[in-house]
Amino acid sequence: MARTVTPGPRRRPTTASPRMIDAPPRLPMRGTGLSEAEFQKTVATVEWVPALEYGWDTGEAIGRFLAGLRAGKIYGVRCRRCGRTVTPPRAFCELDFKPMDEWVELPPTGTVNTFSVCYVTWDMKPLRKPQVPAVIEIDGTTPRVGFLHLLGGLRGTSVEAVHRQVQIGMPVRAVWKPARERSGAITDILYFEPVRGKGRKA
Amino acid sequence: MSDHVAIVGIGSTPLRTLSPDQSYREMVFAAAARAYADAGVTHRDIDSFISVAEDLHEGTSITDEYTPDQLGAVLRPVQTVAGDGLQGVATAFMLIRSGIADLVAVEAHCKSSNILRHEAVLEMAFDPLYERPLQVYPHYVAGLEMRRFLHETGTTEEAVAQVVVKNRRNALGNQAAAFGAMLAADDVLASDPLCEPLRALEISAYADGAVVLVLGSAEAARRAPRPVWLRGVGWISGSPWLGTRPWGAASYAAAAAEKAYAMAGVTDPANEIRFAEIDDTYAYKELQHMEAARLAPRGGAGRMTLAGETGRGGALPVNPSGGSLGMGYCFDATALYRTAEAVRQIRGEAGRQQVRGATLGLVLSWRGVPTQTGGALVLAAA
Amino acid sequence: MRATEAPLLGKPRRRVAVVGAGMSLFVRRALETGKELSYYAASQALETAGVKRREIEAVVMVTAPDAFDGVHMKGEWLLDGAGGAGKPYMRTYVGGGSGVFGLISGWTLVASGLFDLVLVIGEEKMSSCQPHPQGAFLTIFDHTIERPLGPNLLWIFALEQHRYMATYGIRNEDIALVSVKNKRNALDHPAAQVAANLTVNDVLASEVVAWPVHRLMVSPVSDGAAALVLASETVARRLTDKPVWIQGVGWSLDTSYWGNRDLAYPRYVEAAARMAYAMAGVTEPRKQIHIAEPYDPFAYKELHHLEGLLLADKGQAPEDLAQGRFERTGPLPVCPSGGLMGVGNPIAAAGVMKVCELFWQLRGEAGRRQVPGKPERGVAQAWGDLMQIGTVAVLGIH
C-alpha cells in the first residue's frame, strides 16, 4: 500500500556536509532521492513485465556466417575494391558502399586484441568464476578486424592467475561444440583458448 | 545562398509482409544505393545522415548504434530521430537551411515481421501508471476516436469503408505496395469489428521495407537530375494523455499542416493542393486528416470520398499510392514511403498511379496510437 | 578518411546562444517521474532565461533507451513534462552522446531560421528498470552474433580500457586519479550524487568489477534531468547581457562493427571535434580552449576523450593529469563540475549538465566551482553507443 511522500529537501547521500553553495543552479533544485528501503516499501509502484518477442531475420551475410559455424568453419568476406578481409561477414563494404561477395574461409585461430576479467553479472551480482570476454582478431583478416567472444580453458579465478595465462597479442584457437550440438549460432564456438608455446604478436 | 531545399533522390525496397532473405542492414543498403544513384551522388557526397527509428520496433536498445554502415556513413555526422519520418525530413531540411550541409540523407526501415507480438510493443507506448494497467487492446484508442469523429461530423461508416476500397484499388497499380485488392464497401463493412466501430479491414496491415530520401540545398538541386522542392515543413505534438485531447478533430494535423502551408505560402489548400498522401493508418483517419488539413470542409471528406472526388481521376486525388491501407503500414518509415510516392507523382514518374497535373502535393503523417504527433510537407514541382 | 582530415560541413548562417540553464538534483532513485524531473529542470532553465513556456517555439528532448522507463516511444510520453505539448517537439537520439547532441539539435532548430527560442531537455530515470538498469543495456549488443554470448555493459568498456592501457603503457593508478579529481570537484556541486574525498588507493581498493575497471571507476546509476534555453542572436541580446554563444558543433558516428576498430583511440571524437573546431575557428585547441567537460562515465573515458578532443597527445592524458594539468585550478580545468563520476550519470541529462556547467563557468557564475582566469571558451563532449559516437560543442562568450 502506498504512502504519500511529500517532496522535501534532499538528504545528501555523500560524505559532504550539507551547506549553502553559492553556485548555480541557484534556485531550489527539485528531485527527491529515495533510499532503497523507501523505494521498495513506501512509494507506490506499478509493475510491468514486458512480453516482447522478436525473431530477427539474419539476412544473407550473417545467415551464411552462422551456417558456417554450424559446419565448424569461420567465414569472412573480402572487398574487391579496398581489399579488406573482414569478419563477421557483411553483404556490402561499409566504406566503399559496394556489394562484398568474395567469401573466404578463415582459420579457427586468431590473436587477442584485448580482454577483461569480469567478476559481475549484468545486474551487478558477484561471479565466483570470472568470465573472460575478449576481442579476437581472426587470422587471415585485415589487421584490427575481430569480434567479441570469450576466452576459456583457463585455470584459477584471480586477475593475476588469468594474466599469467592470457596476454594481449597472444594466439588463440576456437574450441567448438561437438558437431551434433551446434545450432548455427555464435555459441557454436564454446570459447577461444590460448595456443600454448606460441609467441605473441603485436 | 538560397533558403530553398529540394528532395533530390529517393530509393526504397518494395513493401512486403515478410522479408526473410534480407537483414535490415541489407535492406537499408539496397534502398540507400538506389536513393544515391537516383540523386546522381555517392555516399561520400552526403554531408550528414539521419535515421528514423525506435528501440522497441527494432528489439534493440540504443538502436542508433546500428545505423551508419548501411548508409555508407561510417565516421560521419549521423543522428537518429526517435520520431516520425517527417521529423527526420524536417531535421534534414533544417541542417541544410542552417548552412552547414548541402546534401542530407534520411533513412527509415521496418522489420515488422520480426516482431512476434505487435500489441505487446504498442501497449508499452501507453502511460505505465494511468493507462496501461487497463490492459485494453491498443487499437481501442482508434475506436474511441473514430466513434467521436463520426458523431461530430455525421460521416457514415460507408464513407469510411469507401476509403479502404479506393486505397487498396489504387495499390494495385503500385509495385511497391503489398496489399493491392479489388474490394467492395460491403466486404469492408462485413469484416470483424475489432474495436467497434473500427473494423478489421479498416486497419492498415504491417509490412517490411526500407526507404531513403536525399535532400539537397538549391545549389545541390541544380546538379540533381530531378529535384522536387520542399516548400513547407511542419510538425507538432498534442497532448500525450488520452483523457485530454480533442477526439473528433485531428488538431495536431491541423497545426502541422498550417505551419507547412504558411511556409509554402498556401492559403487555400482545397484549391491549391493538387494531390495528397495522407495518413490512413486507420481508414477514418484519412477523412479526419483531410478535414484537419483544410482539403475538405468539416464533415465533407466522407461525401467527397463517396462521390469519387478523392479517386485518382477525381478533383483532389488522395493517396493515389494506395496509402497505408494499400501499401502497408511500416511504423515511422510510413511517412518517408509516402513522401517518396509524392516525389514520384510530381516528377511524373508514378506510372499507372499518375495523377494529372500533380504540381503541388501535401504529405501528412501521424505517429499512430496513442500519440497526437504529426507532420506535414508541401512539395512542389517548381 | 575524409572526416578526420578536413571539416565536412559549411559555415552556419545564424548565431545561436545559450541563455538559460537548469537541472534537477541527480539521485540514485527519484520519487519524481521522468516527466516531473523534466518539468523541474525546464522550469529552472526558463526562469533563469527570463522566458515563459508559451514563448518557447519548439522543444527538443533527449533521453536514452526506452527500456529504462519501460515506455515505447518514450519521447512522446515525456512530452508534457518537457513543455512540448502543442508545440513542434522532437526527440533526437545518439545513445550516451545524446546529452550534448540535444544542444546540437536545438542549435539546428535555431540556426535553420525556423525558430528563435528553443528549449532543450535531457531526462533519464534509470531506477524504473528492475532489477537493475543494466538490463536495458543487455539489448544494445548485436542480436545475432553478440547477445547469445551473454555480454554485459561493463565488458566493452573494460575491453577498451585494457587496450588503451596496453597500447600506451598506462597504469591503473593514473586512471584512478580521474575518479579522485572528479568526485572531489563534485563536492562543490549542489546537485551531486556521489561527491567524495577519496585517494587513488581508495579507488584501487574498491572491488574489481571487470578488470581493469574497479567499482569506483564507474559512474553511478542516476535519475535526473537538465535543461537549456537557446535563442537566436537578436532574441539572445534582448534577453541577456551575457549570452554564451554556440561557436561550433560536431558529431560523428563510427562503424557498428566495434570489433573491427582500433579501441585505443576514439577517432570518432576527433572527427566530431575537428568539425566543431572548424566551425568555431579553433585552430589550436590547447591554447584556445580554456575549460573542458569531456564525457566521463568511466574514469578512463575522460582521458581517452581528451586525446580525441586534441587537448592531449595520444597516450599522454594520464601523465598530464598526474602533473595537475586538468585540476580545476590547473592550466586546462577538466570536468570542474565533477563530471559523471561525481555529479552522477542520468545519461542524456548528464550530457546536458556538462553544457550547463560551461554556461555557468563562462558567465563567471559557477561560485565555488568557478575556474580562475575568466575562461572565454569551453568544450563539452559526450559519447556513447557501442563506443562509437562523439558529440562535441564549443561554447564561448564572443
mmCIF file of N, CA, C and O in Angstrom, chain A residues 117-121 125-131 156-159 162:
data_model
loop_
_atom_site.group_PDB
_atom_site.id
_atom_site.type_symbol
_atom_site.label_atom_id
_atom_site.label_comp_id
_atom_site.label_asym_id
_atom_site.label_seq_id
_atom_site.Cartn_x
_atom_site.Cartn_y
_atom_site.Cartn_z
ATOM 1 N N VAL A 117 38.643 -9.305 -17.292
ATOM 2 C CA VAL A 117 38.298 -10.385 -16.360
ATOM 3 C C VAL A 117 37.108 -9.875 -15.557
ATOM 4 O O VAL A 117 37.247 -8.991 -14.714
ATOM 5 N N CYS A 118 35.930 -10.411 -15.860
ATOM 6 C CA CYS A 118 34.695 -9.803 -15.367
ATOM 7 C C CYS A 118 34.115 -10.614 -14.220
ATOM 8 O O CYS A 118 33.812 -11.798 -14.369
ATOM 9 N N TYR A 119 33.926 -9.944 -13.084
ATOM 10 C CA TYR A 119 33.501 -10.611 -11.854
ATOM 11 C C TYR A 119 32.056 -10.344 -11.479
ATOM 12 O O TYR A 119 31.650 -10.626 -10.362
ATOM 13 N N VAL A 120 31.326 -9.713 -12.359
ATOM 14 C CA VAL A 120 29.920 -9.450 -12.023
ATOM 15 C C VAL A 120 29.016 -9.852 -13.182
ATOM 16 O O VAL A 120 29.425 -9.888 -14.335
ATOM 17 N N THR A 121 27.766 -10.142 -12.829
ATOM 18 C CA THR A 121 26.750 -10.405 -13.839
ATOM 19 C C THR A 121 26.196 -9.064 -14.311
ATOM 20 O O THR A 121 26.549 -8.016 -13.769
ATOM 21 N N LYS A 125 25.639 -8.711 -9.782
ATOM 22 C CA LYS A 125 25.799 -9.766 -8.765
ATOM 23 C C LYS A 125 27.184 -10.394 -8.952
ATOM 24 O O LYS A 125 27.659 -10.535 -10.070
ATOM 25 N N PRO A 126 27.832 -10.760 -7.839
ATOM 26 C CA PRO A 126 29.192 -11.288 -7.975
ATOM 27 C C PRO A 126 29.237 -12.643 -8.674
ATOM 28 O O PRO A 126 28.340 -13.464 -8.520
ATOM 29 N N LEU A 127 30.269 -12.839 -9.444
ATOM 30 C CA LEU A 127 30.520 -14.115 -10.106
ATOM 31 C C LEU A 127 31.712 -14.763 -9.428
ATOM 32 O O LEU A 127 32.779 -14.154 -9.329
ATOM 33 N N ARG A 128 31.557 -15.999 -8.989
ATOM 34 C CA ARG A 128 32.691 -16.655 -8.336
ATOM 35 C C ARG A 128 33.791 -16.952 -9.363
ATOM 36 O O ARG A 128 34.952 -16.667 -9.147
ATOM 37 N N LYS A 129 33.385 -17.504 -10.463
ATOM 38 C CA LYS A 129 34.364 -17.753 -11.535
ATOM 39 C C LYS A 129 34.177 -16.673 -12.592
ATOM 40 O O LYS A 129 33.108 -16.558 -13.186
ATOM 41 N N PRO A 130 35.199 -15.854 -12.789
ATOM 42 C CA PRO A 130 35.003 -14.714 -13.702
ATOM 43 C C PRO A 130 34.820 -15.179 -15.150
ATOM 44 O O PRO A 130 35.270 -16.255 -15.528
ATOM 45 N N GLN A 131 34.150 -14.316 -15.931
ATOM 46 C CA GLN A 131 34.119 -14.513 -17.377
ATOM 47 C C GLN A 131 35.267 -13.706 -17.977
ATOM 48 O O GLN A 131 35.624 -12.646 -17.453
ATOM 49 N N GLY A 156 42.304 -21.104 -12.467
ATOM 50 C CA GLY A 156 42.327 -20.066 -11.432
ATOM 51 C C GLY A 156 41.278 -19.015 -11.683
ATOM 52 O O GLY A 156 40.666 -18.942 -12.757
ATOM 53 N N THR A 157 41.038 -18.183 -10.674
ATOM 54 C CA THR A 157 39.987 -17.181 -10.781
ATOM 55 C C THR A 157 40.484 -15.756 -10.519
ATOM 56 O O THR A 157 39.750 -14.809 -10.753
ATOM 57 N N SER A 158 41.707 -15.592 -10.037
ATOM 58 C CA SER A 158 42.164 -14.239 -9.717
ATOM 59 C C SER A 158 42.629 -13.518 -10.981
ATOM 60 O O SER A 158 42.931 -14.145 -12.000
ATOM 61 N N VAL A 159 42.658 -12.185 -10.900
ATOM 62 C CA VAL A 159 43.179 -11.391 -12.012
ATOM 63 C C VAL A 159 44.583 -11.858 -12.356
ATOM 64 O O VAL A 159 44.932 -12.048 -13.533
ATOM 65 N N VAL A 162 44.671 -15.195 -14.227
ATOM 66 C CA VAL A 162 44.256 -15.065 -15.633
ATOM 67 C C VAL A 162 45.365 -14.389 -16.434
ATOM 68 O O VAL A 162 45.702 -14.814 -17.540
#
